[in-house]
XYZ file of C-alpha atoms in Angstrom:
79
model
C 9.214 35.246 37.575
C 6.300 36.279 39.765
C 5.702 39.873 40.814
C 6.298 39.325 44.534
C 8.713 41.203 46.785
C 11.106 38.726 48.373
C 11.406 40.754 51.587
C 7.942 42.169 52.303
C 5.840 39.683 50.313
C 3.977 42.461 48.495
C 1.907 41.123 45.575
C -0.250 42.691 42.845
C -3.638 43.913 44.021
C -6.841 43.917 41.984
C -9.097 46.912 41.503
C -11.162 48.769 38.941
C -10.477 51.330 36.261
C -13.356 53.780 36.600
C -14.230 55.866 33.551
C -15.871 59.278 33.515
C -19.149 57.481 32.709
C -18.549 55.313 35.837
C -17.907 52.152 33.797
C -15.736 49.730 35.730
C -13.185 47.334 34.241
C -10.733 45.169 36.147
C -7.097 46.202 36.491
C -4.014 45.230 38.504
C -1.945 47.406 40.806
C 1.573 45.975 40.563
C 4.170 46.658 43.282
C 7.192 48.725 42.294
C 9.769 45.913 42.131
C 13.470 46.326 41.426
C 16.130 43.664 40.912
C 19.018 44.465 43.236
C 22.277 42.781 44.280
C 23.289 42.897 47.934
C 26.594 41.936 49.517
C 26.377 39.964 52.754
C 29.730 40.258 54.567
C 28.909 37.540 57.139
C 28.486 34.955 54.376
C 31.032 36.678 52.070
C 28.736 36.467 49.036
C 26.434 38.488 46.802
C 22.721 37.722 46.488
C 20.218 39.058 43.971
C 16.770 39.894 45.286
C 13.624 41.218 43.663
C 12.507 43.825 46.205
C 9.943 46.603 46.359
C 11.162 50.163 46.735
C 9.729 50.290 50.255
C 11.830 47.214 51.106
C 14.897 49.019 49.717
C 14.231 51.869 52.143
C 13.953 49.361 54.996
C 17.242 47.740 53.958
C 18.954 51.146 53.814
C 17.654 51.962 57.286
C 18.216 48.645 59.131
C 20.857 46.860 57.031
C 20.582 43.794 54.818
C 21.592 41.320 57.529
C 18.886 42.416 59.968
C 16.216 42.505 57.257
C 17.120 39.017 55.995
C 17.079 37.626 59.523
C 13.618 39.098 60.138
C 12.283 37.832 56.776
C 13.533 34.308 57.504
C 12.014 34.440 61.006
C 8.646 35.412 59.495
C 8.731 32.263 57.348
C 9.516 33.934 54.026
C 10.744 31.028 51.905
C 11.772 33.210 48.976
C 14.910 34.490 50.733
C-alpha cells in the first residue's frame, strides 16, 4: 500500500543526504504513518485508516466524524 495519509494526503518528500564532505545523495522523507481503527457511531461501524500522527492529533481534537466530513468535502477519494 502507498505511503499516503488518508486524511491529510501527506506523501513522501524527496531531499538529499549531505555528507561531511558535502556529497549529496538522494533520499526520501517518509511521513509518520500509523494504521488505526476508528469507530463511527453515526454509521455504526469500524473503519481502518492509514493516518499520519498529525492527523491523529486532529482527530483527537475535532472528532472522527468532523474530520471525515472535511476530508470528503476536500475531494479526498481515499476515505
